[in-house]
Amino acid sequence: MHGSGSLRRWRLSATLLALYVGLVLLPVALAAVQGLEARPWRDELATGLGLAGFTMLLMEFLLSGRFKRLSAQVGQDRVMQFHQVMAYVLVGFLLLHPFLYSLPMGDTPPTVPPGEEWLRLPLWPGLTGMFAWVLLAMLVFMAIARDELPMRYEAWRISHGLGALLIALFGLHHTLEAGRYSQDVWLTGFWVLAVLVAVASLIHVHVIIPLRQRRYPLRVATVRQEAERTWTVELEPDTEAGHPGSPFPYRAGQFAWLKLERPLFRITEHPFSIASAPAQWPRIAFAIKEAGDFTNGIGELAQGTRAYLDGPYGHFTLDENDARPLVLVGGGIGMAPIMALLRELRARQSHRTLVVVQTNRSTAQQLYTAELEDLTRELDLRVHYMLSDPPEDWNGLIGLPDATLVQQVVRLPLQDCVYYLCGPPAMIDTLEHGLLSRLRIPAGQVVSERFRYTLGTRRGSSTRLLTAAIGSALVILAGVAWFAVR
Ligand SMILES: Cc1cc2nc3c(=O)[nH]c(=O)nc-3n(C[C@H](O)[C@H](O)[C@H](O)COP(=O)(O)OP(=O)(O)OC[C@H]3O[C@@H](n4cnc5c(N)ncnc54)[C@H](O)[C@@H]3O)c2cc1C
């Protein structure tokens, strides 16, 4: 049964990739069928890269949008990783785009003699193209150097969204006014529609979702310290403020964007895995580790603080038709969604065999030890603790989790188990790589959730994602090359 789930997921991913490539190449095809006289191949290549690159830029809005079903099927971290890889590709296309027109090459004379009008463009389309180009270079620099920049993540996120919107609008003006092929009614229609969809996706995230959230106000019910610099925050519906009392419809293991109405944090929202099981409604719990501006203040959160949720998102969920043993590895705060899965299994009185490995740096960071102890009496559950910096009297596991640890603790036929991994991206990459490449566990039996949207160490599932993204980029490039030499 689980196999059919992973096959469905594989088919969906392949369909979405094909759709992506098809949409990116659509304006190239619409240009090709216009029957205009072909120019030297490098002019056509420049145009083709511009057409494909601009479409990819508009698709980035959709990739960073919030689509619950997509997130539940493919995983939000994968979608965001794809967003990042394609950003590099489109930036390469668009940064090359103006240079290919003007650089002299071999025996082909430049199409624009030096000293004439800049790229033979009228003033405004020339300027909007240049603004879009410079802004794009800035946006890329700010995305790569994000962690080093002296700005809060929220400020970066807003500047990233606004910058991308400006590039899209400048790019649209440039494309419609300067584009040789974009004078065609079909291509004009395509661009206008694509920009509208991109803007609609921004409006959906920043206007529609917040407005809809207002109908479901929650309040902070309790805040308690769970471990060193880690807090459990429980929310409940604020029926006095108009919450209809209907349950938040999530599956154990999913995450939501949490917004707290604190003066300093009015416009900020952050993703957190839900640590409670749906059966625990009307309470909904998060385990939050101090990591920066927003999370450092969680311990001082007042009871009754107004909260809103957007979600649920994510695919870190159980296949209800599957009875195979589960191996759940939680690194640090990565235990939060694993706890939700265990609480759900307890609510369902599950008989599945469960092996949990909780890994931390020190004992002060360990989470839910008492509850896990209780759960071992209610479920067919074994719990192992691992520390990378253990005290002298420690008699648990020592080190960082990898495939050897899995072989050591699971004590079941490894191919029969389904693996759930949550924690720092480096931990997930190492474990995925070990499970898939060394232990030959089928990819459909490994489910993971990353708490940071990075390309990671390019191992594990990141390798497959990179292969899919690079494969898509190559197909697009082949389409553009065909356009250039046709
Ligand atoms: C799917 C998912 C589930 C998560 N679940 C948990 C959880 O259960 N418990 C927990 O403690 N942490 C969780 N996190 C991480 C948590 O979102 C960040 O630690 C938190 O947002 C940090 O915010 P800050 O302002 O305190 O720190 P900052 O210093 O602003 O951010 C630290 C880092 O956190 C990430 N981050 C910050 N804000 C956002 C944002 N709005 N959107 C996406 N990433 C952001 C960025 O990578 C940033 O570099 C999860 C993250 C994701 C993506």
Short mmCIF file of N, CA, C and O and ligand atoms in Angstrom, two decimals, residues 66 76-77 146-147 151-154 157 229-231 254-257 265 268-275 286-298 313-314 333-337 422 449-454, ligand 1:
data_model
loop_
_atom_site.label_atom_id
_atom_site.label_comp_id
_atom_site.label_asym_id
_atom_site.label_seq_id
_atom_site.Cartn_x
_atom_site.Cartn_y
_atom_site.Cartn_z
N ARG A 66 1.88 29.20 -1.34
CA ARG A 66 1.48 28.17 -0.36
C ARG A 66 0.35 27.35 -0.93
O ARG A 66 -0.78 27.84 -1.04
N GLN A 76 7.11 20.53 1.31
CA GLN A 76 7.43 21.96 1.12
C GLN A 76 8.93 22.17 0.94
O GLN A 76 9.35 23.01 0.16
N ASP A 77 9.74 21.37 1.67
CA ASP A 77 11.20 21.57 1.55
C ASP A 77 11.68 21.25 0.13
O ASP A 77 12.52 21.95 -0.42
N ARG A 146 22.36 35.76 2.45
CA ARG A 146 21.30 36.05 3.42
C ARG A 146 21.77 35.94 4.87
O ARG A 146 21.56 36.85 5.67
N ASP A 147 22.40 34.85 5.22
CA ASP A 147 22.77 34.63 6.62
C ASP A 147 23.81 35.63 7.10
O ASP A 147 23.94 35.87 8.30
N MET A 151 20.54 42.00 8.52
CA MET A 151 19.10 42.28 8.51
C MET A 151 18.34 41.06 9.02
O MET A 151 18.82 39.93 8.91
N ARG A 152 17.16 41.33 9.59
CA ARG A 152 16.35 40.22 10.11
C ARG A 152 15.80 39.40 8.95
O ARG A 152 15.60 39.90 7.86
N TYR A 153 15.54 38.12 9.25
CA TYR A 153 15.02 37.22 8.21
C TYR A 153 13.75 37.79 7.60
O TYR A 153 13.54 37.74 6.39
N GLU A 154 12.89 38.37 8.47
CA GLU A 154 11.60 38.88 7.99
C GLU A 154 11.82 40.02 7.00
O GLU A 154 11.14 40.11 5.98
N ARG A 157 12.88 38.58 3.83
CA ARG A 157 11.79 37.91 3.12
C ARG A 157 10.91 38.93 2.40
O ARG A 157 10.51 38.75 1.26
N ARG A 229 16.32 26.13 26.45
CA ARG A 229 15.95 27.07 25.39
C ARG A 229 14.86 26.52 24.45
O ARG A 229 14.79 26.87 23.28
N THR A 230 14.05 25.64 24.99
CA THR A 230 12.96 25.07 24.19
C THR A 230 11.66 25.13 24.98
O THR A 230 11.63 24.77 26.16
N TRP A 231 10.60 25.59 24.30
CA TRP A 231 9.34 25.84 24.99
C TRP A 231 8.19 25.14 24.28
O TRP A 231 8.19 25.04 23.06
N GLN A 254 2.27 17.35 10.38
CA GLN A 254 2.28 18.52 9.48
C GLN A 254 2.72 19.77 10.23
O GLN A 254 2.85 19.76 11.47
N PHE A 255 2.96 20.85 9.50
CA PHE A 255 3.36 22.10 10.15
C PHE A 255 2.42 23.22 9.75
O PHE A 255 1.60 23.08 8.82
N ALA A 256 2.50 24.33 10.48
CA ALA A 256 1.65 25.49 10.19
C ALA A 256 2.49 26.75 10.37
O ALA A 256 3.50 26.74 11.05
N TRP A 257 2.05 27.83 9.75
CA TRP A 257 2.69 29.14 9.95
C TRP A 257 1.99 29.79 11.13
O TRP A 257 0.77 29.95 11.12
N PHE A 265 5.94 41.93 16.68
CA PHE A 265 5.92 40.85 15.70
C PHE A 265 4.65 40.84 14.86
O PHE A 265 4.24 39.82 14.34
N THR A 268 5.01 39.33 11.39
CA THR A 268 5.88 38.18 11.14
C THR A 268 5.14 36.87 11.39
O THR A 268 4.28 36.77 12.26
N GLU A 269 5.48 35.89 10.62
CA GLU A 269 4.92 34.56 10.84
C GLU A 269 6.02 33.55 10.55
O GLU A 269 6.90 33.79 9.73
N HIS A 270 5.97 32.44 11.26
CA HIS A 270 7.05 31.47 11.17
C HIS A 270 6.48 30.06 11.09
O HIS A 270 5.46 29.77 11.72
N PRO A 271 7.17 29.18 10.37
CA PRO A 271 6.67 27.80 10.26
C PRO A 271 7.10 26.95 11.47
O PRO A 271 8.27 26.98 11.86
N PHE A 272 6.17 26.22 12.03
CA PHE A 272 6.49 25.29 13.13
C PHE A 272 5.69 24.00 12.95
O PHE A 272 4.50 24.04 12.61
N SER A 273 6.34 22.89 13.24
CA SER A 273 5.63 21.62 13.20
C SER A 273 4.67 21.54 14.37
O SER A 273 5.00 22.00 15.47
N ILE A 274 3.53 20.94 14.13
CA ILE A 274 2.56 20.79 15.21
C ILE A 274 2.98 19.56 16.01
O ILE A 274 3.18 18.48 15.44
N ALA A 275 3.17 19.74 17.32
CA ALA A 275 3.69 18.63 18.13
C ALA A 275 2.57 17.80 18.73
O ALA A 275 2.82 16.71 19.27
N PHE A 286 2.93 23.40 20.05
CA PHE A 286 4.17 23.55 19.28
C PHE A 286 5.33 23.47 20.25
O PHE A 286 5.23 23.95 21.38
N ALA A 287 6.42 22.83 19.81
CA ALA A 287 7.66 22.88 20.61
C ALA A 287 8.58 23.83 19.86
O ALA A 287 8.88 23.61 18.69
N ILE A 288 8.98 24.90 20.53
CA ILE A 288 9.72 25.96 19.83
C ILE A 288 11.08 26.18 20.48
O ILE A 288 11.18 26.40 21.69
N LYS A 289 12.10 26.09 19.66
CA LYS A 289 13.47 26.27 20.15
C LYS A 289 13.91 27.70 19.85
O LYS A 289 13.67 28.22 18.75
N GLU A 290 14.59 28.33 20.81
CA GLU A 290 15.09 29.69 20.59
C GLU A 290 16.16 29.66 19.50
O GLU A 290 17.14 28.92 19.62
N ALA A 291 15.91 30.46 18.46
CA ALA A 291 16.87 30.45 17.33
C ALA A 291 17.10 31.84 16.76
O ALA A 291 17.90 32.01 15.86
N GLY A 292 16.40 32.86 17.26
CA GLY A 292 16.54 34.20 16.68
C GLY A 292 15.52 35.15 17.26
O GLY A 292 14.92 34.89 18.31
N ASP A 293 15.29 36.28 16.56
CA ASP A 293 14.44 37.37 17.09
C ASP A 293 13.08 36.88 17.59
O ASP A 293 12.64 37.21 18.68
N PHE A 294 12.40 36.11 16.76
CA PHE A 294 11.03 35.71 17.08
C PHE A 294 11.02 34.66 18.18
O PHE A 294 10.32 34.80 19.18
N THR A 295 11.82 33.63 18.02
CA THR A 295 11.75 32.50 18.94
C THR A 295 12.39 32.81 20.29
O THR A 295 12.00 32.21 21.30
N ASN A 296 13.34 33.75 20.34
CA ASN A 296 13.99 34.07 21.63
C ASN A 296 13.01 34.62 22.65
O ASN A 296 13.24 34.51 23.85
N GLY A 297 11.89 35.20 22.17
CA GLY A 297 10.93 35.79 23.10
C GLY A 297 9.81 34.84 23.47
O GLY A 297 8.89 35.22 24.20
N ILE A 298 9.84 33.61 23.01
CA ILE A 298 8.71 32.70 23.21
C ILE A 298 8.46 32.42 24.69
O ILE A 298 7.31 32.35 25.14
N TYR A 313 0.46 22.35 6.33
CA TYR A 313 1.34 22.05 5.20
C TYR A 313 2.23 20.86 5.57
O TYR A 313 2.38 20.54 6.74
N GLY A 314 2.84 20.28 4.54
CA GLY A 314 3.86 19.26 4.79
C GLY A 314 3.37 17.84 4.56
O GLY A 314 2.16 17.56 4.58
N ILE A 333 15.19 19.72 17.99
CA ILE A 333 13.79 20.14 17.93
C ILE A 333 13.01 19.36 16.86
O ILE A 333 11.78 19.40 16.81
N GLY A 334 13.74 18.60 16.05
CA GLY A 334 13.10 17.72 15.07
C GLY A 334 12.23 16.65 15.73
O GLY A 334 11.49 15.94 15.05
N MET A 335 12.30 16.55 17.06
CA MET A 335 11.42 15.60 17.76
C MET A 335 9.96 16.06 17.74
O MET A 335 9.05 15.27 17.98
N ALA A 336 9.73 17.37 17.45
CA ALA A 336 8.36 17.90 17.55
C ALA A 336 7.37 17.13 16.66
O ALA A 336 6.37 16.59 17.17
N PRO A 337 7.60 17.03 15.35
CA PRO A 337 6.60 16.29 14.54
C PRO A 337 6.62 14.79 14.83
O PRO A 337 5.60 14.12 14.66
N CYS A 422 13.65 13.82 10.98
CA CYS A 422 13.42 15.26 11.12
C CYS A 422 14.52 15.86 11.98
O CYS A 422 14.84 15.32 13.05
N GLU A 449 11.64 15.78 6.86
CA GLU A 449 11.20 17.18 6.94
C GLU A 449 12.39 18.02 7.37
O GLU A 449 13.00 17.75 8.40
N ARG A 450 12.75 19.00 6.55
CA ARG A 450 13.86 19.90 6.89
C ARG A 450 13.31 21.18 7.50
O ARG A 450 12.33 21.73 6.99
N PHE A 451 13.98 21.67 8.54
CA PHE A 451 13.52 22.89 9.19
C PHE A 451 14.18 24.13 8.60
O PHE A 451 13.94 25.24 9.04
N ARG A 452 15.06 23.92 7.65
CA ARG A 452 15.67 25.06 6.94
C ARG A 452 15.62 24.76 5.47
O ARG A 452 15.94 23.65 5.04
N TYR A 453 15.19 25.78 4.69
CA TYR A 453 15.08 25.57 3.25
C TYR A 453 16.42 25.83 2.58
O TYR A 453 16.68 26.92 2.09
N THR A 454 17.29 24.84 2.62
CA THR A 454 18.58 24.99 1.96
C THR A 454 18.78 23.82 1.02
O THR A 454 18.08 22.81 1.11
C1 LIG B 1 8.65 23.19 7.89
C2 LIG B 1 9.33 23.78 9.11
C3 LIG B 1 8.99 23.33 10.37
C4 LIG B 1 9.62 23.86 11.49
N1 LIG B 1 9.27 23.40 12.73
C5 LIG B 1 9.88 23.89 13.82
C6 LIG B 1 9.51 23.43 15.13
O1 LIG B 1 8.64 22.58 15.31
N2 LIG B 1 10.15 23.99 16.18
C7 LIG B 1 11.13 24.94 16.03
O2 LIG B 1 11.66 25.41 17.04
N3 LIG B 1 11.49 25.38 14.81
C8 LIG B 1 10.89 24.89 13.70
N4 LIG B 1 11.24 25.37 12.47
C9 LIG B 1 12.27 26.42 12.37
C10 LIG B 1 11.66 27.77 12.70
O3 LIG B 1 10.73 28.14 11.71
C11 LIG B 1 12.75 28.83 12.79
O4 LIG B 1 13.66 28.45 13.79
C12 LIG B 1 12.17 30.16 13.16
O5 LIG B 1 11.36 30.63 12.13
C13 LIG B 1 13.31 31.11 13.47
O6 LIG B 1 12.82 32.44 13.52
P1 LIG B 1 13.59 33.55 14.38
O7 LIG B 1 13.05 34.90 13.99
O8 LIG B 1 13.53 33.22 15.80
O9 LIG B 1 15.08 33.39 13.94
P2 LIG B 1 15.84 34.06 12.73
O10 LIG B 1 17.21 34.41 13.17
O11 LIG B 1 14.99 35.13 12.11
O12 LIG B 1 15.89 32.84 11.72
C14 LIG B 1 16.77 31.75 11.86
C15 LIG B 1 16.57 30.88 10.61
O13 LIG B 1 15.25 30.31 10.66
C16 LIG B 1 14.67 30.31 9.35
N5 LIG B 1 13.49 31.18 9.35
C17 LIG B 1 13.27 32.28 10.08
N6 LIG B 1 12.09 32.82 9.81
C18 LIG B 1 11.53 32.03 8.87
C19 LIG B 1 10.32 32.09 8.16
N7 LIG B 1 9.41 33.05 8.39
N8 LIG B 1 10.11 31.12 7.24
C20 LIG B 1 11.00 30.14 7.00
N9 LIG B 1 12.16 30.04 7.66
C21 LIG B 1 12.42 30.97 8.57
C22 LIG B 1 15.72 30.86 8.40
O14 LIG B 1 16.43 29.78 7.85
C23 LIG B 1 16.62 31.66 9.29
O15 LIG B 1 17.93 31.75 8.79
C24 LIG B 1 10.62 24.86 11.34
C25 LIG B 1 10.95 25.32 10.08
C26 LIG B 1 10.32 24.79 8.97
C27 LIG B 1 10.70 25.29 7.61
#
